Tab-separated table of C-alpha atoms and ligand atoms in Angstrom:
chain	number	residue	atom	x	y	z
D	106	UNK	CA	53.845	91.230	-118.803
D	107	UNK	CA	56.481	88.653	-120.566
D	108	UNK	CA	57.114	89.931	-124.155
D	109	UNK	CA	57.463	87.022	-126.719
D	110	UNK	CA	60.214	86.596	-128.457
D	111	UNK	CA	59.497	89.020	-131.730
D	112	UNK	CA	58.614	91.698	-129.329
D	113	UNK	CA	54.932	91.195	-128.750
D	114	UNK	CA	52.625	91.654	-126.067
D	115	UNK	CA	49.581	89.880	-127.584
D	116	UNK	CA	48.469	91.693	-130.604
D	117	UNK	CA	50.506	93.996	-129.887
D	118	UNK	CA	54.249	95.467	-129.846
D	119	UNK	CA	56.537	94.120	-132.776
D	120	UNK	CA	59.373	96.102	-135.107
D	121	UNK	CA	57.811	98.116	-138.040
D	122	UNK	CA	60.985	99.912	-138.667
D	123	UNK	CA	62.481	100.936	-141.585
D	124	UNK	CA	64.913	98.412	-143.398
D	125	UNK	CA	68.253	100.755	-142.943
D	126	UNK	CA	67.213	100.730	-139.214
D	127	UNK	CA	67.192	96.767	-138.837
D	128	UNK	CA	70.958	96.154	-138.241
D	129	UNK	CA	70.663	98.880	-135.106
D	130	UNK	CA	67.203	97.490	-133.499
D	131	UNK	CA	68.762	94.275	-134.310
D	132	UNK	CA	72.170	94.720	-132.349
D	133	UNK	CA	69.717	96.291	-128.909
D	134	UNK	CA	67.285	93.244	-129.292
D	135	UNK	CA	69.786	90.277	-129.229
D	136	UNK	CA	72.101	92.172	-126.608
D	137	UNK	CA	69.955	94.164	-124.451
D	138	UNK	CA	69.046	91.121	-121.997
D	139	UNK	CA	72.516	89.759	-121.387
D	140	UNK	CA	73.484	92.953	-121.001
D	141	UNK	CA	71.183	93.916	-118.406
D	142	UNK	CA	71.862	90.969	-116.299
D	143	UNK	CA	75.613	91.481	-116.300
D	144	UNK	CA	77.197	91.837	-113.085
D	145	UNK	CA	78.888	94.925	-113.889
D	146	UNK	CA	75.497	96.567	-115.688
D	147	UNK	CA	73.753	95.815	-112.125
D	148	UNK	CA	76.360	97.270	-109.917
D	149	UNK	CA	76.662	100.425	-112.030
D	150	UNK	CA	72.950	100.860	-112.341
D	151	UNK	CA	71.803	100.299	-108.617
D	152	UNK	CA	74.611	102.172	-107.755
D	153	UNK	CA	73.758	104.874	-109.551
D	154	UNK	CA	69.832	105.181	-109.057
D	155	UNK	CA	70.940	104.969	-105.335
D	156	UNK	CA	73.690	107.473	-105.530
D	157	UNK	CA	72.641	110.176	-108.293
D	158	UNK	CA	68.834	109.635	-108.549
D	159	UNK	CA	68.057	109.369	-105.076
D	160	UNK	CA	66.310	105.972	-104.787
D	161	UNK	CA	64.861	104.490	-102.814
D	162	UNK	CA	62.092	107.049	-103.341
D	163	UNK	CA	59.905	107.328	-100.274
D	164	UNK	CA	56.230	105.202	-100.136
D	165	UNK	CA	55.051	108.419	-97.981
D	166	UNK	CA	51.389	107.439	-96.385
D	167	UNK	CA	49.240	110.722	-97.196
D	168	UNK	CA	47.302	111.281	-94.333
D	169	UNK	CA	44.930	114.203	-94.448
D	170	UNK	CA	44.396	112.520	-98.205
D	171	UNK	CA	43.684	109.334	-96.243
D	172	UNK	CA	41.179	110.863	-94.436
D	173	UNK	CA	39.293	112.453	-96.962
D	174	UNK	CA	39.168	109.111	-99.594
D	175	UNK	CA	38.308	106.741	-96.829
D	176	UNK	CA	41.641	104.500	-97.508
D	177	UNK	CA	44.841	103.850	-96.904
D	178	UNK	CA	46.524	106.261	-99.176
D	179	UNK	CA	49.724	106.345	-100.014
D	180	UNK	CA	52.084	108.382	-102.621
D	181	UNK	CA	55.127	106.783	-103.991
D	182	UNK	CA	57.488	109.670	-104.433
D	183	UNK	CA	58.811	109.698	-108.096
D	184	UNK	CA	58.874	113.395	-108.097
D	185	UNK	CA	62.136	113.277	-105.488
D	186	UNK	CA	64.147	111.566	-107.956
D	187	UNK	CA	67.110	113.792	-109.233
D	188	UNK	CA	65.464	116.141	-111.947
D	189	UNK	CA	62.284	115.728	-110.494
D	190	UNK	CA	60.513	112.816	-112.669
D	191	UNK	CA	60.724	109.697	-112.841
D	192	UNK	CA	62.390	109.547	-116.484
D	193	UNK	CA	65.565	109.281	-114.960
D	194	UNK	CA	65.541	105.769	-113.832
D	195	UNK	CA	65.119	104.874	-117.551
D	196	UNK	CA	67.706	107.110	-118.803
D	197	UNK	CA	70.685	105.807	-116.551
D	198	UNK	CA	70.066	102.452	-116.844
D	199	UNK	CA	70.167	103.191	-121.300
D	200	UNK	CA	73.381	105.397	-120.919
D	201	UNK	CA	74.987	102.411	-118.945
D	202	UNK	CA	73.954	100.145	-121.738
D	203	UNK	CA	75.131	102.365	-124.418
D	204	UNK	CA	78.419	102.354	-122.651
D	205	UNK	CA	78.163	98.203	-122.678
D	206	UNK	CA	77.696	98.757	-126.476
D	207	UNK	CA	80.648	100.393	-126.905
D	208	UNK	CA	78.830	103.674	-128.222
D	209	UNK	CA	80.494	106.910	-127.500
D	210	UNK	CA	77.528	108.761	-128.691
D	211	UNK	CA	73.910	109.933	-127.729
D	212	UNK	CA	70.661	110.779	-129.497
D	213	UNK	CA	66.811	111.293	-128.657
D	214	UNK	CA	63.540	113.010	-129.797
D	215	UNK	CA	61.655	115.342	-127.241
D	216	UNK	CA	58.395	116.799	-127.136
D	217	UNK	CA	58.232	118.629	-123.698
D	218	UNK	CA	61.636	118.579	-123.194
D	219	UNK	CA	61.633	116.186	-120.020
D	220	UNK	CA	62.858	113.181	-121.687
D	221	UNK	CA	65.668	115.848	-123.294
D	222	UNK	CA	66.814	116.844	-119.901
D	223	UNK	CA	66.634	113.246	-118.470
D	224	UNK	CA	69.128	112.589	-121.613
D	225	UNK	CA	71.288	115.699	-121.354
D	226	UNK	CA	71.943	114.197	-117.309
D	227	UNK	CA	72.917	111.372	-117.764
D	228	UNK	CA	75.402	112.055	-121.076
D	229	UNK	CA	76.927	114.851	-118.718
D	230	UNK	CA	77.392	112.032	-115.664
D	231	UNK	CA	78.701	110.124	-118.544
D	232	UNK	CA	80.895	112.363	-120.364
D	233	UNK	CA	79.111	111.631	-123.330
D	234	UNK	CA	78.096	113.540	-126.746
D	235	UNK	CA	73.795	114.311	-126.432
D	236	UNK	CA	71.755	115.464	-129.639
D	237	UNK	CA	68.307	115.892	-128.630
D	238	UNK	CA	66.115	116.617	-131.650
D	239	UNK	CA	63.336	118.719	-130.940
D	240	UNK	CA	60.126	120.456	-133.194
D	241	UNK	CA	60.925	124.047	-133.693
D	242	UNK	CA	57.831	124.922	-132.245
D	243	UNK	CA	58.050	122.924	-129.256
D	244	UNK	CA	61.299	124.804	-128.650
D	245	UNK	CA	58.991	128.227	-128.930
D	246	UNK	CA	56.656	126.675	-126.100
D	247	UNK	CA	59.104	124.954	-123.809
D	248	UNK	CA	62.378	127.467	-123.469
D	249	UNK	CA	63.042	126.494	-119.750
D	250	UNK	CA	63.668	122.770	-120.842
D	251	UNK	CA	65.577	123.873	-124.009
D	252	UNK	CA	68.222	125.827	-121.813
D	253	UNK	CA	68.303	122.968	-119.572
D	254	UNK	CA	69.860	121.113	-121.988
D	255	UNK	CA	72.095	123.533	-122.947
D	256	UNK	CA	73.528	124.245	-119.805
D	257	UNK	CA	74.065	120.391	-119.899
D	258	UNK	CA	76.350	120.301	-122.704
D	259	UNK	CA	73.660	119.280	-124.859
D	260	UNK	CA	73.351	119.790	-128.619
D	261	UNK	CA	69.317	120.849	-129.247
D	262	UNK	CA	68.496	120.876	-133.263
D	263	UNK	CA	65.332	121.975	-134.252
D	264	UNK	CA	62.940	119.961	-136.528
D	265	UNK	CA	61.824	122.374	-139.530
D	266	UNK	CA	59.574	119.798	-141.076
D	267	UNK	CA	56.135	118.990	-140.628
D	268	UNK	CA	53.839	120.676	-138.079
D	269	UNK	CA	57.370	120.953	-136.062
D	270	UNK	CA	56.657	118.790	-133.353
D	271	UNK	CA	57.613	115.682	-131.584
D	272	UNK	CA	56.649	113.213	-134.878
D	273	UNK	CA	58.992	115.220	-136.729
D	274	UNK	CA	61.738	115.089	-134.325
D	275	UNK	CA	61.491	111.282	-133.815
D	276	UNK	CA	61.813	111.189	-137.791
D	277	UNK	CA	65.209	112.813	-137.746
D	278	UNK	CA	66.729	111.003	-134.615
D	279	UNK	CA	65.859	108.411	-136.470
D	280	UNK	CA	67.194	109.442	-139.797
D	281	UNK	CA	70.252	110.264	-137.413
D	282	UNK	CA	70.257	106.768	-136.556
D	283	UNK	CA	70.732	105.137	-139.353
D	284	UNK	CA	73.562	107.310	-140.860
D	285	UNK	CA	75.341	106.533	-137.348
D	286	UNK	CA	75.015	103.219	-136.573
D	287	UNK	CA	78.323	102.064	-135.469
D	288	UNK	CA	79.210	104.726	-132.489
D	289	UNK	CA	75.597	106.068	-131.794
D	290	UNK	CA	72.581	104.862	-129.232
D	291	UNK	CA	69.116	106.273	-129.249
D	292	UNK	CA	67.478	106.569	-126.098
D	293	UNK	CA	63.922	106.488	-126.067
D	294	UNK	CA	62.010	107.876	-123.511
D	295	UNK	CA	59.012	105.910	-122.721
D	296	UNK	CA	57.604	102.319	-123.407
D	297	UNK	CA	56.885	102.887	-127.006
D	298	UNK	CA	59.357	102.190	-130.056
D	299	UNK	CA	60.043	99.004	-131.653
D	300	UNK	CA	60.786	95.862	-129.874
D	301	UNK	CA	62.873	95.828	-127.758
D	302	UNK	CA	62.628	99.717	-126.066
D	303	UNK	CA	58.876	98.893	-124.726
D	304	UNK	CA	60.205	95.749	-122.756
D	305	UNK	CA	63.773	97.484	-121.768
D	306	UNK	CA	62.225	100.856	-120.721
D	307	UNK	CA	59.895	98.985	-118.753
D	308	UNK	CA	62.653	96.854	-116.933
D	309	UNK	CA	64.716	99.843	-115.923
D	310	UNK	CA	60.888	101.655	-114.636
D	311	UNK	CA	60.450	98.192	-112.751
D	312	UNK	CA	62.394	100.038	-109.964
D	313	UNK	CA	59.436	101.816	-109.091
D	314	UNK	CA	56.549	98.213	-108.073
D	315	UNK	CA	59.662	96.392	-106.610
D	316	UNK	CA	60.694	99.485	-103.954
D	317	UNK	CA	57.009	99.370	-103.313
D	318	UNK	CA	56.662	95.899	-102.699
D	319	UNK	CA	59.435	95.998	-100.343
D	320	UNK	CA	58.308	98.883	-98.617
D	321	UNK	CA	54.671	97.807	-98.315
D	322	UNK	CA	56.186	94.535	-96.628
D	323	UNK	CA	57.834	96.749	-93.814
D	324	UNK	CA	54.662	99.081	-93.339
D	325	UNK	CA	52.140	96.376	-93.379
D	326	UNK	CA	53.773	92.690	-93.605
D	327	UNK	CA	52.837	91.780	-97.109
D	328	UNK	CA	53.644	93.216	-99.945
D	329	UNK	CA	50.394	93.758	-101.483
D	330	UNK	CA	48.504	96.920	-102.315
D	331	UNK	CA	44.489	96.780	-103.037
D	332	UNK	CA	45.304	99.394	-106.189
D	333	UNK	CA	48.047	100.910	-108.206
D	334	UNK	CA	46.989	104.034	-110.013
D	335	UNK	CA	49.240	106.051	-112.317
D	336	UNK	CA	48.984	108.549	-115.454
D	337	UNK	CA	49.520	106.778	-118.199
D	338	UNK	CA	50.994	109.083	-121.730
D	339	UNK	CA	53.490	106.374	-123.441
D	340	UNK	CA	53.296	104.512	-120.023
D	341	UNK	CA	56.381	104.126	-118.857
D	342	UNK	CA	56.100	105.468	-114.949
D	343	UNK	CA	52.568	103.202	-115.155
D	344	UNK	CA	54.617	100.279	-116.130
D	345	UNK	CA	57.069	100.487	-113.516
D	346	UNK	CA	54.530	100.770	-111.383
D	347	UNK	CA	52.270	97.782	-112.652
D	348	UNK	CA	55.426	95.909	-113.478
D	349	UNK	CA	56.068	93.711	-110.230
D	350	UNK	CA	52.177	93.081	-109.319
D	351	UNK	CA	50.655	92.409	-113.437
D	352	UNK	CA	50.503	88.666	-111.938
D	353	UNK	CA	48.534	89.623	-108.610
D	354	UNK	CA	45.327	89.514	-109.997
D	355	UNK	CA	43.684	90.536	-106.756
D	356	UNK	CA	45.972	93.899	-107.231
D	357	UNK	CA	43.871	96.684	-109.021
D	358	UNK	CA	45.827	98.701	-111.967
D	359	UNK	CA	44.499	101.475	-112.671
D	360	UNK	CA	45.813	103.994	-115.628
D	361	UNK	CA	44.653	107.512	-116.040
D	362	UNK	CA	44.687	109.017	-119.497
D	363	UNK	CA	44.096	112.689	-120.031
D	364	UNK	CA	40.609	113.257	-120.910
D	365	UNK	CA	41.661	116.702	-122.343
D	366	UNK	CA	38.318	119.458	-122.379
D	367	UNK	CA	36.759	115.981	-122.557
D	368	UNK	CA	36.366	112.604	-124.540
D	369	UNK	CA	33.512	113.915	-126.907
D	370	UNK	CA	34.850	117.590	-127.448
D	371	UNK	CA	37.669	116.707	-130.097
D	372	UNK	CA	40.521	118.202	-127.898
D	373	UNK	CA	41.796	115.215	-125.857
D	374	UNK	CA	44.266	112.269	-125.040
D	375	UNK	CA	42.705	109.200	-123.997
D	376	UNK	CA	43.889	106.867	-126.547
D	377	UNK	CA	41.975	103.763	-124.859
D	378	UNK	CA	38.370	105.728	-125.214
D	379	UNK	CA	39.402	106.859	-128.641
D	380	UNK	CA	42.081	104.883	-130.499
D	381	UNK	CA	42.080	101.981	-132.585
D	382	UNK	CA	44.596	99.398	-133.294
D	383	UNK	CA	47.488	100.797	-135.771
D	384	UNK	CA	51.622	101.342	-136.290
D	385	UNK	CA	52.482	104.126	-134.394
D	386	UNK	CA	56.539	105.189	-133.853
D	387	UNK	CA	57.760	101.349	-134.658
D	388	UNK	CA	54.907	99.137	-132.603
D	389	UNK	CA	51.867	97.886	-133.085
D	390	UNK	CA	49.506	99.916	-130.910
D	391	UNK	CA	46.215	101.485	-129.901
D	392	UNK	CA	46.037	105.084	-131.533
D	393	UNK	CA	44.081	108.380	-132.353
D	394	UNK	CA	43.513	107.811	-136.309
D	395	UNK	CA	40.780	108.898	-138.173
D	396	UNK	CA	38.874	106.810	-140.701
D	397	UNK	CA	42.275	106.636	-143.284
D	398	UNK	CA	44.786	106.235	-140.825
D	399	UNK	CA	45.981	109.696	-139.788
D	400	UNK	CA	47.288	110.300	-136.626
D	401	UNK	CA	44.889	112.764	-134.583
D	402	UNK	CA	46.672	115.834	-132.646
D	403	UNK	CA	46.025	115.034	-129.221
D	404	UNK	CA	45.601	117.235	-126.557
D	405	UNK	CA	46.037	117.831	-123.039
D	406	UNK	CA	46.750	120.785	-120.431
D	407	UNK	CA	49.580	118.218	-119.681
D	408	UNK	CA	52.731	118.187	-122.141
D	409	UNK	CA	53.445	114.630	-120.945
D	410	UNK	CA	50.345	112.978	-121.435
D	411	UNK	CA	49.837	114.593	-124.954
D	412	UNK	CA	50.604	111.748	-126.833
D	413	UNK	CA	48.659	110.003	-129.690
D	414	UNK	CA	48.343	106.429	-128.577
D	415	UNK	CA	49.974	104.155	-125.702
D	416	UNK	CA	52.726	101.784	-125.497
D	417	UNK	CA	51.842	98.591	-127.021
D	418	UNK	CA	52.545	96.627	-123.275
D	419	UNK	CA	49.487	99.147	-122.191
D	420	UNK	CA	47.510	98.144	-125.317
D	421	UNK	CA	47.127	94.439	-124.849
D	422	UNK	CA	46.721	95.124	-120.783
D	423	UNK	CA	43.843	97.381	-121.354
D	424	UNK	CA	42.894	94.492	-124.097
D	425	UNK	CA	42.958	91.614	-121.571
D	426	UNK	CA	41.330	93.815	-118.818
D	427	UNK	CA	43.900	93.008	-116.322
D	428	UNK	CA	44.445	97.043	-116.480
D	429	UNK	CA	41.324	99.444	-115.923
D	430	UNK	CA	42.027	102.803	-117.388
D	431	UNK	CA	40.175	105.883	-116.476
D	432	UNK	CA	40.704	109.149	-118.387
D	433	UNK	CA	40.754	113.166	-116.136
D	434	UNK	CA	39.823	116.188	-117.632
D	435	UNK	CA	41.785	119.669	-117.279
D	436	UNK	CA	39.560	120.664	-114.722
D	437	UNK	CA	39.609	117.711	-112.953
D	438	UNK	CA	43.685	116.802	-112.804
D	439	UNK	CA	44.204	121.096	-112.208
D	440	UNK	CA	42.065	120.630	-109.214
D	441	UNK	CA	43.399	117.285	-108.253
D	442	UNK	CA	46.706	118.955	-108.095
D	443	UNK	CA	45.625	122.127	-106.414
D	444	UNK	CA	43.695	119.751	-103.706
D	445	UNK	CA	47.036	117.478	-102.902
D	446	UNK	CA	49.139	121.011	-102.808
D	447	UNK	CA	46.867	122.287	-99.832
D	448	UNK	CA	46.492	118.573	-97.849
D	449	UNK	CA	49.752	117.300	-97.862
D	450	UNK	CA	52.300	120.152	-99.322
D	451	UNK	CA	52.989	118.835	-102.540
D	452	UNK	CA	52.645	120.541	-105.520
D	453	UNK	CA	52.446	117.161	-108.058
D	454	UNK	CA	53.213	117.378	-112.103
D	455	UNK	CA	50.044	118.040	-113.851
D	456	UNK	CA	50.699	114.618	-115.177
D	457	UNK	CA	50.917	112.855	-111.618
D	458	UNK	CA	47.671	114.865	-110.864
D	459	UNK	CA	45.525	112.906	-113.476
D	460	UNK	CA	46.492	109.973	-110.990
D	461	UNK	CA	45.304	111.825	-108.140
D	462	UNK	CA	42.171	113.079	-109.634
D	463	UNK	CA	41.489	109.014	-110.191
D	464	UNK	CA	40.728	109.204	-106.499
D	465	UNK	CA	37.260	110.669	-107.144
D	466	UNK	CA	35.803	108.029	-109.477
D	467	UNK	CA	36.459	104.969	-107.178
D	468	UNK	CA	35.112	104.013	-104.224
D	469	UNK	CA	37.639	101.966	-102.197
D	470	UNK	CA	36.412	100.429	-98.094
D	471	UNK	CA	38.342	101.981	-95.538
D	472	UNK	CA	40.886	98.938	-95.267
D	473	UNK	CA	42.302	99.449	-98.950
D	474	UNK	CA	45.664	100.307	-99.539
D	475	UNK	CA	45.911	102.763	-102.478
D	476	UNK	CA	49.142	103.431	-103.896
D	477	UNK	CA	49.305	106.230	-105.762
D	478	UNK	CA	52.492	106.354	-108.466
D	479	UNK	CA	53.337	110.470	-107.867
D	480	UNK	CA	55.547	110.328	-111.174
D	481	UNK	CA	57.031	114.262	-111.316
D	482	UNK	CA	56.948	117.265	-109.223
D	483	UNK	CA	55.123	120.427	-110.137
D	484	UNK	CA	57.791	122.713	-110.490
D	485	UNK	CA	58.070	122.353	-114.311
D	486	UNK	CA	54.122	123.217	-114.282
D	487	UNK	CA	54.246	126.956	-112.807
D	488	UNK	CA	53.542	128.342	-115.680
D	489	UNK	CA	49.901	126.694	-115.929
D	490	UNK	CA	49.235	126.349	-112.587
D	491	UNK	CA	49.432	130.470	-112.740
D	492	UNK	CA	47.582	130.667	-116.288
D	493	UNK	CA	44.935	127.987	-114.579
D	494	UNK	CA	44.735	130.584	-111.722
D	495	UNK	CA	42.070	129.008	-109.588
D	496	UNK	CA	44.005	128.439	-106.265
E	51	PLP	C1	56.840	112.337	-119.165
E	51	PLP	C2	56.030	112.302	-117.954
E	51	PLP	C3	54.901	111.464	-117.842
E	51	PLP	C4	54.364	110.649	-118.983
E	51	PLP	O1	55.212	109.652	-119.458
E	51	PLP	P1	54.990	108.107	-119.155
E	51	PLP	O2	55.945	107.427	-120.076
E	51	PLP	O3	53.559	107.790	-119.443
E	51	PLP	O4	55.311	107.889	-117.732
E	51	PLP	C5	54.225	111.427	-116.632
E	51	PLP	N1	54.619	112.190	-115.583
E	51	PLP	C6	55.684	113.004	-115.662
E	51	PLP	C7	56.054	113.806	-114.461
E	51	PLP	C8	56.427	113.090	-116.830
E	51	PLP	O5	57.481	113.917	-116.898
């Protein structure tokens, strides 16, 4: 899990950034450690995923889905953190170390809107200034997120280039970026980016596999699950997950992709079926291209798990084979997510319910202990659970 010094896990990971962006990546890369394991960075950050985001998040053993999978299964509860996701953990611990910077001033790109409202939080906490760029037509399709932000003190600009979507918002935080350098950080919202935001994201999501390790010890007297399974779009609630057991071989990863209408069918997001190595946002990476290099449009009933390719961490994982990643269809995660509503009254993010729907394509013995990484809560999802309709 150890990235090398130039920011690579294996083949993968590195800095393909534009020159005018080198002195910024540059300042984060040969700070970002010390910084983390400051004294005052680790009281301010524990205090505050204790205090504000709720943590410890409950490991909650599911019972009645126990039953029916023939295991031990338990949910770790991600979707109780404050703002219901687990993007939060992430965005706290970068708004403390924009503060350690000595920036006064706060950008990011969203596509859903989640990592927006994870953004505008913590810069309100913070007192600080929040632009969140976002595609003008990702605005149209996720209003509820958009006057999130606003109500949050937020800035939201609209991207009028391009197909108006999240590439074209990352272009102009970026662009934003580099005419700001002195007073601004950019907060990026999952492990993708250049080196170092797959490696830091990942440390501030380790949260999640160290609570669990501590709270298996209570339950069960080691700290040891037989699998982790979690959805994996850019990865960052699977690497928190993964993070604390990637050296426990005998612990099974597991990441679910969406599958989209399917693999085959041309509308879909599993980037480990379907990608090949290429640059994607600033790392080296497994992505949807065709023949000549063009990004594909993924697809997925899930905004979060719409993404083009993987963090580059994920990449060299699935390329070792110490991660086994399974993809879910619509159908599948919708009725994943339905089924976990009516056993154990949860309604789970249609992105945490690709991790549930994992359930059905392995067969565990009845003395596994399946941890389940329950990254959001359905609330956000209404919409499609209604449009889906089948309940
Ligand atoms: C954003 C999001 C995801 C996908 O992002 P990762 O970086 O892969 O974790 C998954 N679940 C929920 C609830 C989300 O909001």
């Amino acid at each position: 899990m150890q990235v090398d010094e130039r920011g690579y896990y294996g083949q993968f990971g590195g800095a393909f950034i534009p020159e005018m962006l080198y002195p910024n990546v540059e300042e984060l890369r040969t700070t970002y450690r010390s910084i983390m394991e400051r004294q005052s960075f680790k009281k301010e950050f524990d205090g505050l995923l204790k205090t504000f985001v709720g943590r410890p998040t409950p490991l909650y053993l599911a019972s009645r889905l126990s039953e029916k999978y023939k295991a031990k299964v338990y949910l770790k509860r991600e979707d109780l953190c404050h703002t219901g996701a687990h993007k939060v953990n992430n965005t706290v611990g970068q708004i403390i170390l924009a503060k350690h910077l000595g920036k006064s001033k706060i950008i990011a790109e969203t596509g859903a809107g989640q990592h927006g409202v994870a953004t505008a939080t913590v810069c309100a906490l913070m007192g600080m200034e929040c632009i969140v760029y976002m595609g003008k037509l990702d605005m149209e399709r996720q209003k509820p997120n958009v006057e999130r932000m606003k109500i949050l003190g937020a800035a939201v600009i609209p991207s009028l280039s391009g197909s108006m979507t999240l590439k074209d918002a990352t272009n102009e935080a970026m662009r934003h970026w580099i005419s700001h350098p002195e007073d601004t950080h950019y907060i990026i919202g999952s492990v993708v980016g250049p080196h170092p935001y797959p490696d830091m994201v990942a440390r501030f999501q380790s949260v999640i596999s160290k609570e669990i390790r501590s709270q298996l010890t209570e339950e069960q007297g080691n700290p040891y699950p037989d699998y982790v399974i979690a959805c994996v779009g850019g990865g960052s609630n699977a690497a928190g997950a993964f993070y604390h057991f990637v050296e426990e071989q005998h612990v099974n990863l597991i990441g679910v992709e969406a599958a989209g209408k399917g693999v085959d069918t041309g509308e879909s997001a599993a980037t480990t079926v379907l990608g090949k190595p290429g640059v994607l946002h600033g790392s080296k990476t497994l992505l949807m291209q065709t023949a000549d290099g063009q990004v594909i449009e993924p697809y997925s009933i899930s905004a979060g798990l719409d993404y083009p390719g993987i963090g580059p961490m994920h990449a060299h994982l699935f390329d070792v084979g110490r991660v086994r990643f399974l993809n879910a269809t619509d159908e599948e995660a919708m009725n994943a997510g339905i089924a976990l509503s009516r056993l154990e009254g949860i309604i789970p993010a249609i992105e945490s319910a690709h991790a549930v729907a994992a359930l059905d394509k392995l067969t565990f013995d009845t003395e596994d202990v399946v941890v389940i990484n329950l990254s959001g809560r359905g609330d956000k999802d209404l919409e499609t659970y209604i449009r889906w309709g089948k309940y």
